[in-house]
Coordinates of C-alpha atoms in Angstrom, one line a residue:
X787 CA -23.1 -28.3 44.0
X788 CA -25.7 -31.1 43.6
X789 CA -26.3 -30.1 40.0
X790 CA -22.5 -30.1 39.3
X791 CA -22.1 -33.5 40.9
X792 CA -25.0 -35.0 38.9
X793 CA -23.6 -33.5 35.7
X794 CA -20.3 -35.2 36.4
X795 CA -22.1 -38.5 37.0
X796 CA -24.1 -38.3 33.8
X797 CA -21.1 -37.1 31.7
X798 CA -19.0 -40.0 33.0
X799 CA -21.1 -42.5 31.0
X800 CA -19.6 -41.2 27.8
X801 CA -16.1 -42.1 28.9
X802 CA -16.6 -45.8 28.4
X803 CA -17.7 -48.5 30.9
X804 CA -15.6 -49.6 33.8
X805 CA -17.6 -52.9 33.6
X806 CA -20.1 -54.1 31.1
X807 CA -23.4 -52.0 31.1
X808 CA -26.3 -53.5 32.9
X809 CA -29.9 -53.4 31.8
X810 CA -32.7 -52.7 34.3
X811 CA -33.5 -56.4 34.3
X812 CA -29.9 -57.5 34.9
X813 CA -29.5 -55.1 37.9
X814 CA -32.2 -57.1 39.8
X815 CA -29.9 -60.2 39.6
X816 CA -26.6 -58.5 40.6
X817 CA -26.2 -59.8 44.2
X818 CA -23.0 -57.8 44.7
X819 CA -24.6 -54.4 44.1
X820 CA -28.2 -55.2 45.0
X821 CA -29.3 -52.4 47.4
X822 CA -31.2 -53.1 50.6
X823 CA -34.9 -53.3 50.5
X824 CA -35.7 -50.0 52.1
X825 CA -33.5 -47.1 51.0
X826 CA -34.1 -43.4 50.7
X827 CA -33.6 -41.3 47.6
X828 CA -30.2 -40.0 48.5
X829 CA -28.9 -43.5 49.1
X830 CA -30.3 -44.6 45.8
X831 CA -28.6 -41.7 44.1
X832 CA -25.2 -42.6 45.7
X833 CA -25.6 -46.3 44.7
X834 CA -26.2 -45.2 41.0
X835 CA -22.4 -44.5 40.9
X836 CA -21.9 -48.3 40.9
X837 CA -23.4 -48.6 37.4
X838 CA -22.5 -47.3 34.0
X839 CA -24.2 -46.0 30.9
X840 CA -28.0 -46.7 30.6
X841 CA -28.1 -48.8 33.8
X842 CA -26.7 -45.8 35.8
X843 CA -29.3 -43.5 34.3
X844 CA -32.0 -46.0 35.1
X845 CA -31.0 -46.0 38.8
X846 CA -30.8 -42.2 38.8
X847 CA -34.3 -42.1 37.5
X848 CA -35.4 -44.5 40.2
X849 CA -33.7 -42.2 42.8
X850 CA -35.6 -39.1 41.3
X851 CA -39.0 -40.9 41.6
X852 CA -38.2 -41.9 45.2
X853 CA -37.2 -38.3 45.9
X854 CA -40.6 -37.1 44.7
X855 CA -42.3 -39.7 47.0
X856 CA -40.2 -38.4 49.9
X857 CA -40.9 -34.7 49.0
X858 CA -37.2 -34.2 48.5
X859 CA -38.0 -32.0 45.5
X860 CA -34.7 -30.3 45.0
X861 CA -33.0 -33.7 44.6
X862 CA -35.7 -34.8 42.2
X863 CA -35.3 -31.6 40.3
X864 CA -31.5 -31.9 40.1
X865 CA -31.6 -35.5 38.9
X866 CA -34.4 -35.1 36.4
X867 CA -32.9 -31.8 35.0
X868 CA -29.7 -33.7 34.2
X869 CA -31.4 -36.8 32.8
X870 CA -33.4 -34.7 30.2
X871 CA -30.0 -34.6 28.4
X872 CA -29.5 -38.4 28.6
X873 CA -28.4 -40.0 25.3
X874 CA -30.9 -42.9 26.0
X875 CA -34.4 -42.3 24.5
X876 CA -36.1 -44.6 27.0
X877 CA -34.6 -42.7 29.9
X878 CA -35.6 -39.3 28.4
X879 CA -39.1 -40.6 27.7
X880 CA -39.6 -41.9 31.3
X881 CA -38.0 -38.9 32.8
X882 CA -40.5 -36.4 31.3
X883 CA -43.2 -37.0 33.9
X884 CA -40.7 -36.9 36.7
X885 CA -39.4 -33.6 35.4
X886 CA -42.9 -32.2 35.2
X887 CA -43.6 -33.2 38.8
X888 CA -40.3 -31.7 40.0
X889 CA -41.0 -28.4 38.1
X890 CA -44.5 -28.2 39.6
X891 CA -43.2 -28.9 43.2
X892 CA -40.5 -26.2 42.9
X893 CA -42.6 -23.7 40.9
X894 CA -40.3 -23.5 37.9
X895 CA -42.8 -21.6 35.8
X896 CA -40.6 -20.7 32.8
X897 CA -39.3 -24.3 32.6
X898 CA -42.8 -25.6 33.0
X899 CA -44.0 -23.5 30.0
X900 CA -41.2 -24.7 27.8
X901 CA -41.7 -28.4 28.8
X902 CA -45.5 -28.3 28.2
X903 CA -45.1 -26.4 24.9
X904 CA -42.4 -28.8 23.6
X905 CA -43.7 -32.2 24.7
X906 CA -45.6 -34.4 22.4
X907 CA -47.6 -36.6 24.8
X908 CA -47.8 -39.4 22.3
X909 CA -44.0 -39.9 22.6
X910 CA -44.3 -40.7 26.4
X911 CA -44.7 -44.1 27.8
X912 CA -48.4 -45.2 27.7
X913 CA -48.3 -45.5 31.5
X914 CA -47.3 -41.9 31.9
X915 CA -49.5 -40.2 29.4
X916 CA -52.7 -39.8 31.5
X917 CA -50.9 -38.4 34.6
X918 CA -48.9 -36.0 32.4
X919 CA -52.0 -34.7 30.8
X920 CA -53.9 -34.4 34.1
X921 CA -51.1 -32.5 35.8
X922 CA -50.5 -30.3 32.8
X923 CA -54.2 -29.4 32.6
X924 CA -54.4 -28.5 36.3
X925 CA -51.3 -26.3 36.0
X926 CA -52.6 -24.6 32.9
X927 CA -56.0 -23.9 34.5
X928 CA -54.3 -22.4 37.6
X929 CA -52.3 -20.1 35.2
X930 CA -55.5 -19.2 33.3
X931 CA -54.1 -20.8 30.1
X932 CA -57.6 -22.1 29.2
X933 CA -57.0 -23.1 25.6
X934 CA -54.0 -25.4 26.3
X935 CA -55.7 -26.7 29.4
X936 CA -58.7 -27.7 27.3
X937 CA -56.5 -29.4 24.8
X938 CA -54.8 -31.4 27.5
X939 CA -58.1 -32.5 29.1
X940 CA -59.6 -33.4 25.7
X941 CA -56.5 -35.5 25.0
X942 CA -56.9 -37.1 28.4
X943 CA -60.5 -38.1 27.5
X944 CA -59.2 -40.7 25.1
X945 CA -57.3 -42.5 27.9
X946 CA -59.0 -45.6 29.4
X947 CA -61.1 -45.2 32.6
X948 CA -60.5 -41.5 32.9
X949 CA -63.5 -40.8 35.2
X950 CA -62.5 -43.7 37.5
X951 CA -58.9 -42.5 37.9
X952 CA -59.7 -38.8 37.9
X953 CA -63.2 -38.2 39.3
X954 CA -62.9 -34.4 38.9
X955 CA -62.2 -34.7 35.2
X956 CA -65.6 -33.7 33.9
X957 CA -65.8 -30.7 36.3
X958 CA -62.4 -29.5 35.3
X959 CA -63.1 -29.9 31.6
X960 CA -66.3 -28.0 31.8
X961 CA -64.7 -25.2 33.8
X962 CA -62.1 -24.9 31.1
X963 CA -64.4 -25.2 28.0
X964 CA -67.1 -22.8 29.4
X965 CA -64.5 -20.0 29.7
X966 CA -63.3 -20.2 26.1
X967 CA -64.4 -17.9 23.4
X968 CA -66.4 -19.2 20.4
X969 CA -63.4 -18.9 18.1
X970 CA -61.3 -20.9 20.6
X971 CA -63.9 -23.6 20.8
X972 CA -63.9 -23.8 17.0
X973 CA -60.1 -24.1 17.0
X974 CA -60.4 -27.3 19.0
X975 CA -62.5 -29.0 16.3
X976 CA -59.5 -29.7 14.0
X977 CA -59.0 -33.4 13.8
X978 CA -61.2 -33.9 16.9
X979 CA -62.5 -37.3 17.9
X980 CA -66.3 -38.0 18.2
X981 CA -66.2 -37.5 22.0
X982 CA -64.3 -34.3 21.7
X983 CA -66.9 -33.0 19.3
X984 CA -69.6 -34.0 21.8
X985 CA -68.0 -31.9 24.6
X986 CA -67.5 -28.9 22.2
X987 CA -71.1 -29.1 21.0
X988 CA -72.4 -29.3 24.6
X989 CA -70.4 -26.0 25.3
X990 CA -71.9 -24.5 22.2
X991 CA -75.5 -25.3 22.9
X992 CA -75.3 -24.2 26.5
X993 CA -74.4 -20.8 25.2
X994 CA -76.8 -20.7 22.3
X995 CA -79.8 -21.6 24.4
X996 CA -78.9 -20.0 27.8
X997 CA -82.0 -18.2 29.1
X998 CA -84.3 -20.5 26.9
X999 CA -85.1 -23.4 29.2
X1000 CA -87.4 -25.3 26.8
X1001 CA -85.1 -25.0 23.8
X1002 CA -82.1 -25.9 26.1
X1003 CA -83.8 -29.1 27.3
X1004 CA -84.6 -30.1 23.7
X1005 CA -81.1 -29.4 22.5
X1006 CA -79.6 -31.3 25.4
X1007 CA -81.9 -34.3 24.7
X1008 CA -80.7 -34.3 21.0
X1009 CA -77.1 -34.0 22.2
X1010 CA -77.5 -37.1 24.4
X1011 CA -78.9 -39.1 21.5
X1012 CA -76.0 -38.1 19.3
X1013 CA -73.3 -38.8 21.8
X1014 CA -74.4 -41.9 23.8
X1015 CA -70.8 -42.7 24.9
X1016 CA -70.5 -39.4 26.9
X1017 CA -71.7 -39.2 30.5
X1018 CA -75.5 -39.2 31.2
X1019 CA -77.1 -36.1 32.7
X1020 CA -76.6 -37.2 36.3
X1021 CA -72.9 -37.7 35.7
X1022 CA -72.3 -34.4 34.0
X1023 CA -70.6 -31.5 35.8
X1024 CA -72.8 -29.9 38.5
X1025 CA -72.7 -26.6 36.6
X1026 CA -74.3 -28.3 33.5
X1027 CA -77.0 -30.0 35.6
X1028 CA -77.9 -26.7 37.3
X1029 CA -77.9 -24.9 34.0
X1030 CA -80.6 -27.3 32.8
X1031 CA -82.7 -26.9 35.9
X1032 CA -82.6 -23.1 36.6
X1033 CA -85.4 -20.8 35.6
X1034 CA -84.1 -17.7 33.9
X1035 CA -85.4 -14.2 33.9
X1036 CA -88.2 -14.1 31.3
X1037 CA -89.6 -10.6 31.4
X1038 CA -92.7 -9.7 29.4
X1039 CA -92.1 -6.0 29.5
X1040 CA -88.7 -4.2 29.8
X1041 CA -88.2 -0.6 30.7
X1042 CA -85.0 0.9 29.1
X1043 CA -83.6 4.0 30.8
X1044 CA -81.3 6.0 28.4
X1045 CA -80.3 9.7 28.1
X1046 CA -82.6 10.3 25.1
X1047 CA -82.2 14.0 25.4
X1048 CA -79.1 16.2 25.9
X1049 CA -75.4 15.7 24.8
X1050 CA -75.4 11.9 25.1
X1051 CA -78.5 11.4 22.9
X1052 CA -76.5 10.0 20.0
X1053 CA -74.8 7.4 22.3
X1054 CA -78.2 6.5 23.8
X1055 CA -79.6 5.9 20.3
X1056 CA -76.7 3.5 19.4
X1057 CA -77.5 1.4 22.4
X1058 CA -81.3 1.7 21.6
X1059 CA -80.7 0.3 18.1
X1060 CA -78.7 -2.6 19.6
X1061 CA -81.4 -3.5 22.0
X1062 CA -84.0 -3.3 19.3
X1063 CA -81.9 -5.6 17.0
X1064 CA -81.6 -8.2 19.8
X1065 CA -85.3 -8.1 20.6
X1066 CA -86.5 -8.2 17.0
X1067 CA -87.2 -11.9 17.0
X1068 CA -88.9 -12.0 20.4
X1069 CA -92.2 -11.1 22.0
X1070 CA -91.0 -8.9 24.8
X1071 CA -92.4 -5.3 24.9
X1072 CA -89.8 -2.6 25.2
X1073 CA -90.5 0.8 26.8
X1074 CA -87.8 3.5 26.3
X1075 CA -87.7 6.2 29.0
X1076 CA -85.6 9.3 29.1
X1077 CA -83.2 8.9 32.1
X1078 CA -82.7 12.7 32.3
X1079 CA -85.2 12.9 35.2
X1080 CA -85.2 12.6 38.9
X1081 CA -85.6 9.2 40.7
X1082 CA -89.3 9.8 41.5
X1083 CA -90.2 10.4 37.9
X1084 CA -88.2 7.4 36.7
X1085 CA -89.9 5.1 39.3
X1086 CA -93.3 6.4 38.3
X1087 CA -92.7 5.8 34.6
X1088 CA -91.3 2.3 35.1
X1089 CA -94.3 1.4 37.2
X1090 CA -96.7 2.8 34.6
X1091 CA -94.9 0.7 31.9
X1092 CA -95.7 -2.4 34.1
X1093 CA -92.1 -3.4 33.5
X1094 CA -90.7 -6.6 35.2
X1095 CA -87.1 -5.8 34.3
X1096 CA -85.0 -2.6 33.7
X1097 CA -82.0 -2.0 31.5
X1098 CA -80.1 1.2 32.3
X1099 CA -79.4 4.0 33.1
X1100 CA -76.2 4.6 31.2
X1101 CA -74.6 7.6 32.8
X1102 CA -72.5 6.9 35.9
X1103 CA -74.1 9.6 38.1
X1104 CA -77.6 8.3 37.3
X1105 CA -76.5 4.6 37.9
X1106 CA -75.2 5.5 41.3
X1107 CA -78.3 7.4 42.1
X1108 CA -80.8 4.8 41.1
X1109 CA -78.9 1.8 42.4
X1110 CA -78.8 3.4 45.9
X1111 CA -82.5 4.1 45.9
X1112 CA -84.0 2.1 48.8
X1113 CA -87.4 1.4 47.2
X1114 CA -86.1 0.5 43.7
X1115 CA -88.0 -2.8 43.3
X1116 CA -87.1 -4.0 39.8
X1117 CA -84.3 -6.4 38.8
X1118 CA -82.0 -4.1 36.8
X1119 CA -79.0 -4.4 34.5
X1120 CA -77.2 -1.1 34.8
X1121 CA -75.1 0.0 31.8
X1122 CA -72.1 1.3 33.8
X1123 CA -69.8 0.2 36.5
X1124 CA -70.7 -0.3 40.2
X1125 CA -69.7 2.1 42.9
X1126 CA -67.1 0.1 44.8
X1127 CA -68.2 1.5 48.1
X1128 CA -71.9 0.5 47.7
X1129 CA -73.1 -2.9 49.0
X1130 CA -74.1 -5.5 46.4
X1131 CA -77.8 -6.2 45.9
X1132 CA -79.2 -9.5 44.8
X1133 CA -81.0 -8.3 41.6
X1134 CA -78.8 -5.5 40.5
X1135 CA -76.2 -6.2 37.8
X1136 CA -73.6 -3.9 36.2
X1137 CA -72.5 -4.1 32.6
X1138 CA -69.8 -1.6 31.5
X1139 CA -67.4 -1.4 28.5
X1140 CA -64.6 -1.1 31.1
X1141 CA -61.2 -0.2 29.5
X1142 CA -59.6 -1.2 32.9
X1143 CA -60.7 -4.8 32.3
X1144 CA -58.6 -4.8 29.1
X1145 CA -55.5 -3.7 31.0
X1146 CA -56.0 -6.4 33.7
X1147 CA -56.4 -9.0 30.9
X1148 CA -53.1 -7.9 29.3
X1149 CA -51.3 -8.1 32.7
X1150 CA -52.6 -11.7 33.0
X1151 CA -51.3 -12.6 29.6
X1152 CA -47.8 -11.1 30.3
X1153 CA -47.7 -13.2 33.5
X1154 CA -48.6 -16.3 31.6
X1155 CA -45.9 -15.6 29.0
X1156 CA -43.4 -15.2 31.8
X1157 CA -42.4 -11.7 30.8
X1158 CA -40.2 -10.2 33.6
X1159 CA -39.6 -6.5 32.6
X1160 CA -42.6 -5.0 30.6
X1161 CA -42.7 -1.3 29.8
X1162 CA -46.1 0.4 29.7
X1163 CA -46.3 3.4 27.5
X1164 CA -49.4 5.6 27.8
X1165 CA -50.8 8.7 26.1
X1166 CA -51.4 11.4 28.7
X1167 CA -55.2 11.3 28.8
X1168 CA -57.5 10.1 31.6
X1169 CA -58.6 6.8 30.0
X1170 CA -55.1 5.7 29.0
X1171 CA -53.6 6.7 32.4
X1172 CA -56.3 4.7 34.3
X1173 CA -55.5 1.7 32.1
X1174 CA -51.8 2.1 32.9
X1175 CA -52.5 2.2 36.6
X1176 CA -54.8 -0.8 36.4
X1177 CA -52.2 -2.8 34.5
X1178 CA -49.5 -1.9 37.1
X1179 CA -51.8 -2.8 40.0
X1180 CA -52.9 -6.2 38.6
X1181 CA -49.3 -7.0 37.5
X1182 CA -48.2 -6.5 41.1
X1183 CA -51.1 -8.5 42.5
X1184 CA -49.8 -11.4 40.4
X1185 CA -46.5 -11.2 42.5
X1186 CA -44.4 -9.2 40.1
X1187 CA -42.3 -6.1 40.7
X1188 CA -43.6 -2.7 39.5
X1189 CA -43.4 -2.3 35.7
X1190 CA -41.8 0.6 33.9
X1191 CA -44.4 3.3 33.3
X1192 CA -44.0 6.1 30.7
X1193 CA -46.3 8.8 29.3
X1194 CA -46.2 11.1 26.3
X1195 CA -48.2 14.1 25.1
X1196 CA -47.0 14.7 21.5
X1197 CA -45.3 13.0 18.5
X1198 CA -41.9 14.6 19.3
X1199 CA -42.2 13.5 22.9
X1200 CA -43.1 10.0 21.8
X1201 CA -40.1 9.7 19.6
X1202 CA -37.8 10.9 22.4
X1203 CA -39.5 8.6 24.9
X1204 CA -38.7 5.6 22.7
X1205 CA -35.1 6.6 22.2
X1206 CA -34.7 7.1 26.0
X1207 CA -36.6 3.9 26.9
X1208 CA -34.5 1.7 24.6
X1209 CA -31.3 3.7 25.5
X1210 CA -30.4 4.2 21.8
X1211 CA -29.7 7.8 22.6
X1212 CA -26.9 6.7 25.0
X1213 CA -25.6 4.3 22.3
X1214 CA -25.5 7.1 19.7
X1215 CA -23.6 9.3 22.2
X1216 CA -21.0 6.6 22.8
X1217 CA -20.5 6.2 19.0
X1218 CA -19.9 10.0 18.8
X1219 CA -17.4 9.9 21.7
X1220 CA -15.4 7.1 20.1
X1221 CA -15.4 8.9 16.7
X1222 CA -14.0 12.0 18.5
X1223 CA -11.1 10.0 19.9
X1224 CA -10.1 8.2 16.6
X1225 CA -8.8 9.4 13.3
X1226 CA -11.0 7.1 11.3
X1227 CA -14.8 7.5 11.3
X1228 CA -16.5 4.6 13.1
X1229 CA -19.5 3.0 11.3
X1230 CA -21.8 1.5 13.9
X1231 CA -25.5 1.0 14.5
X1232 CA -26.8 2.1 17.9
X1233 CA -27.6 -0.7 20.3
X1234 CA -30.9 -0.9 22.2
X1235 CA -31.3 -2.3 25.8
X1236 CA -32.2 -5.9 26.0
X1237 CA -33.7 -6.2 29.5
X1238 CA -37.2 -5.0 28.4
X1239 CA -39.1 -8.1 27.2
X1240 CA -42.5 -6.6 26.2
X1241 CA -44.2 -3.3 25.6
X1242 CA -47.8 -2.4 26.2
X1243 CA -49.0 0.7 24.4
X1244 CA -52.1 2.7 25.5
X1245 CA -52.8 5.1 22.7
X1246 CA -55.3 6.0 19.9
X1247 CA -55.0 4.6 16.3
X1248 CA -53.0 7.7 15.0
X1249 CA -50.5 7.6 17.9
X1250 CA -50.1 3.8 17.5
X1251 CA -49.3 4.2 13.7
X1252 CA -46.6 6.6 14.7
X1253 CA -45.3 4.4 17.6
X1254 CA -44.7 1.1 15.8
X1255 CA -42.3 2.5 13.1
X1256 CA -40.4 4.4 15.8
X1257 CA -39.9 1.1 17.7
X1258 CA -38.9 -0.8 14.5
X1259 CA -36.1 1.6 13.6
X1260 CA -34.9 2.0 17.2
X1261 CA -34.3 -1.7 18.0
X1262 CA -30.9 -3.1 17.0
X1263 CA -31.0 -5.5 14.1
X1264 CA -29.1 -8.1 16.1
X1265 CA -31.5 -7.8 19.1
X1266 CA -34.3 -10.3 19.7
X1267 CA -37.8 -9.2 18.5
X1268 CA -39.5 -7.1 21.1
X1269 CA -43.2 -8.2 21.5
X1270 CA -45.6 -5.2 21.1
X1271 CA -49.1 -5.1 22.5
X1272 CA -51.9 -2.6 22.5
X1273 CA -55.5 -2.1 23.6
X1274 CA -58.7 -1.7 21.6
X1275 CA -58.1 2.0 21.7
X1276 CA -55.3 1.4 19.1
X1277 CA -57.6 -0.4 16.7
X1278 CA -59.5 1.1 13.8
X1279 CA -61.5 -0.6 11.1
X1280 CA -60.6 2.1 8.6
X1281 CA -56.9 1.2 8.0
X1282 CA -55.4 1.3 4.5
X1283 CA -52.6 -0.9 3.2
X1284 CA -49.8 1.4 4.4
X1285 CA -51.3 1.5 7.9
X1286 CA -51.5 -2.3 8.0
X1287 CA -47.9 -2.6 6.9
X1288 CA -46.7 -0.2 9.6
X1289 CA -48.6 -2.1 12.2
X1290 CA -47.2 -5.6 11.4
X1291 CA -46.3 -7.5 14.5
X1292 CA -48.7 -5.6 16.9
X1293 CA -51.0 -7.7 19.0
X1294 CA -54.1 -6.2 20.7
X1295 CA -57.4 -6.8 22.5
X1296 CA -60.7 -6.0 20.9
X1297 CA -64.4 -6.9 21.2
X1298 CA -65.5 -9.8 18.9
X1299 CA -68.0 -7.4 17.2
X1300 CA -65.2 -5.1 15.9
X1301 CA -63.2 -8.1 14.6
X1302 CA -66.2 -9.5 12.7
X1303 CA -66.0 -12.9 14.4
X1304 CA -67.9 -15.8 13.0
X1305 CA -70.9 -15.6 15.3
X1306 CA -71.7 -12.0 14.3
X1307 CA -71.0 -12.1 10.5
X1308 CA -74.7 -11.9 9.4
X1309 CA -75.6 -9.3 11.9
X1310 CA -72.6 -7.2 11.0
X1311 CA -73.6 -7.2 7.3
X1312 CA -77.1 -6.0 8.2
X1313 CA -75.7 -3.4 10.5
X1314 CA -73.4 -2.0 7.8
X1315 CA -76.3 -1.6 5.4
X1316 CA -78.3 0.4 8.0
X1317 CA -75.5 2.4 9.6
X1318 CA -72.7 2.6 7.1
X1319 CA -71.4 5.9 8.4
X1320 CA -71.4 5.3 12.2
X1321 CA -68.2 6.0 14.0
X1322 CA -66.5 3.2 15.9
X1323 CA -67.6 4.5 19.3
X1324 CA -71.2 4.1 18.3
X1325 CA -70.5 0.7 16.8
X1326 CA -69.3 -0.5 20.1
X1327 CA -72.3 1.0 21.9
X1328 CA -74.6 -0.9 19.4
X1329 CA -72.9 -4.1 20.5
X1330 CA -73.3 -3.2 24.1
X1331 CA -77.1 -2.7 23.6
X1332 CA -77.4 -6.0 21.8
X1333 CA -75.5 -7.8 24.6
X1334 CA -77.5 -6.1 27.3
X1335 CA -80.8 -7.5 26.0
X1336 CA -79.4 -10.9 25.4
X1337 CA -77.8 -11.0 28.8
X1338 CA -81.1 -10.9 30.7
X1339 CA -81.8 -14.6 30.1
X1340 CA -78.4 -15.7 31.4
X1341 CA -78.1 -13.5 34.5
X1342 CA -79.8 -15.9 36.9
X1343 CA -77.7 -18.8 35.7
X1344 CA -74.5 -16.8 36.0
X1345 CA -75.6 -15.7 39.5
X1346 CA -75.9 -19.3 40.6
X1347 CA -73.0 -20.6 38.5
X1348 CA -69.9 -18.4 38.8
X1349 CA -68.1 -20.3 36.0
X1350 CA -70.9 -19.7 33.4
X1351 CA -69.7 -17.4 30.6
X1352 CA -71.9 -15.4 28.2
X1353 CA -70.3 -15.2 24.8
X1354 CA -71.4 -11.8 23.6
X1355 CA -70.5 -9.3 20.8
X1356 CA -68.6 -7.3 23.4
X1357 CA -66.6 -10.2 24.7
X1358 CA -66.7 -13.1 27.2
X1359 CA -68.9 -11.9 30.1
X1360 CA -68.6 -13.5 33.5
X1361 CA -70.6 -12.4 36.5
X1362 CA -68.7 -11.4 39.6
X1363 CA -70.0 -11.8 43.2
X1364 CA -70.8 -8.1 43.5
X1365 CA -73.0 -8.2 40.4
X1366 CA -70.4 -6.7 38.0
X1367 CA -69.8 -8.4 34.6
X1368 CA -66.1 -9.0 34.0
X1369 CA -65.3 -8.7 30.3
X1370 CA -62.6 -10.7 28.4
X1371 CA -61.9 -9.5 24.9
X1372 CA -60.6 -11.4 21.9
X1373 CA -57.1 -11.2 20.5
X1374 CA -55.9 -10.1 17.1
X1375 CA -52.6 -9.3 15.4
X1376 CA -51.4 -7.5 12.3
X1377 CA -49.4 -10.1 10.3
X1378 CA -48.2 -9.9 6.7
X1379 CA -50.2 -6.7 6.1
X1380 CA -53.4 -8.3 7.3
X1381 CA -55.5 -8.4 10.5
X1382 CA -55.7 -11.9 11.8
X1383 CA -57.5 -13.4 14.8
X1384 CA -55.2 -14.9 17.4
X1385 CA -55.6 -17.5 20.1
X1386 CA -54.1 -16.1 23.3
X1387 CA -53.0 -17.5 25.6

């Protein structure tokens, strides 16, 4: 009712004035309609009916601001929602911040996303820009929309007296920047100011020299000389200051436990090559030990190697066995996931190429995009089904109802599943029934259901290349485009032109190494010369080995600084409280018969 009443009030302005319109300045001198000194928002709203045209909108805006102060958020929302259609540019401009606050207070997530995506901050009043950017960044960070949050905060940096008005600014900016991928950081350089470049370069050097305290200190000193207008060290975020002062692991000898014999020998060698490539420029001694032995033999060989750090084992059973050994005395980076029932230990870390992490990342993206009814289609194998269950669990943890879950085992079953899922089979049947009742043949395209707003496919590359064309021909031409997503299981580097054309429009997660991102181009070229025929599983394990060695220098910093991110070949790696490394992958999409990197979210 309130919305209807307000719409009537706003619409009445177009019917011509009952008395001459008043400007905001003139209303202050109108003794006959001057409101009392202290009035609440609802009284101000009622008094707005005494005015016409722009003056009336001005008083409605005043009532909305008062409603926010009084925490009468529904009234503020109703007024500001109507005022966004005001014909007066000044009112629309001043209403934008009020509308943002009302959306935030009433948790209008879809409206918030539209407002933030479609608002050019430079068009707002100067007095409103800083607060709009600050509130936007806080909301985007809470929604894990790190790239737009970083953009908002970097825009805010250009406002006067930012640190004075927003003491948490530097902490929030660093929290956001440190979680971005290298490619996302690079995307922020376009038309960047000098100060923005300073923050981006600080984020870059903190990654490049993590685990190298002397080089990090030298790089930071150079950074301060280049950007004297940015905060001094004592004013930088606490995480940066700690990063500069912590002493990392700097092992002289590393024991690497891998299954160098048996059926996993080829996988172990791929990881071994990655570790050797990462260590080629350093002075650390590596001792490779076959992990296909009992604990006593492993402990003896590690001790004989005089190792001060251990990488491995790789196999889950061996990881569980070694991690639970009471007298295991070496700091260790295990190459598999942690037993959830086991207690965390201070110097035990777990690095796995977890497919379940990909599924959780996709659920997070769907929530950020405000999808309401996703469908998850999975091949009937253990890995895909585990990913499907992880997506569903994380999706519900984010406060959403259970998603639709579907499985298939063959091409024929996949085609029938798509027809059933989109209900085009029912549409075709209705066309047949109508044709049976009429003399003339009915020409009609089957209609697909419209309530599904995204599909997540968990399948291998061959199944994915079958799936996408099935979807394309099953969706009505008049229906909105249905977003299609997949995991790294769907991606292959050996696609031909026909495959690329069939996959146009598909978005997926993948490790940076397999996408040939900028920070790995030179290494990728060297790798292809040495291992031109390696399959993609071994390529991923090579990247895992490379990251495992590089990670050692950052583990202590990540242990002390939960926000610290290691930008690796396998993804953005963040240490969790239990010692596990959470992996965030890069995004890519097939567009115009090409594979292109994508900035999501």
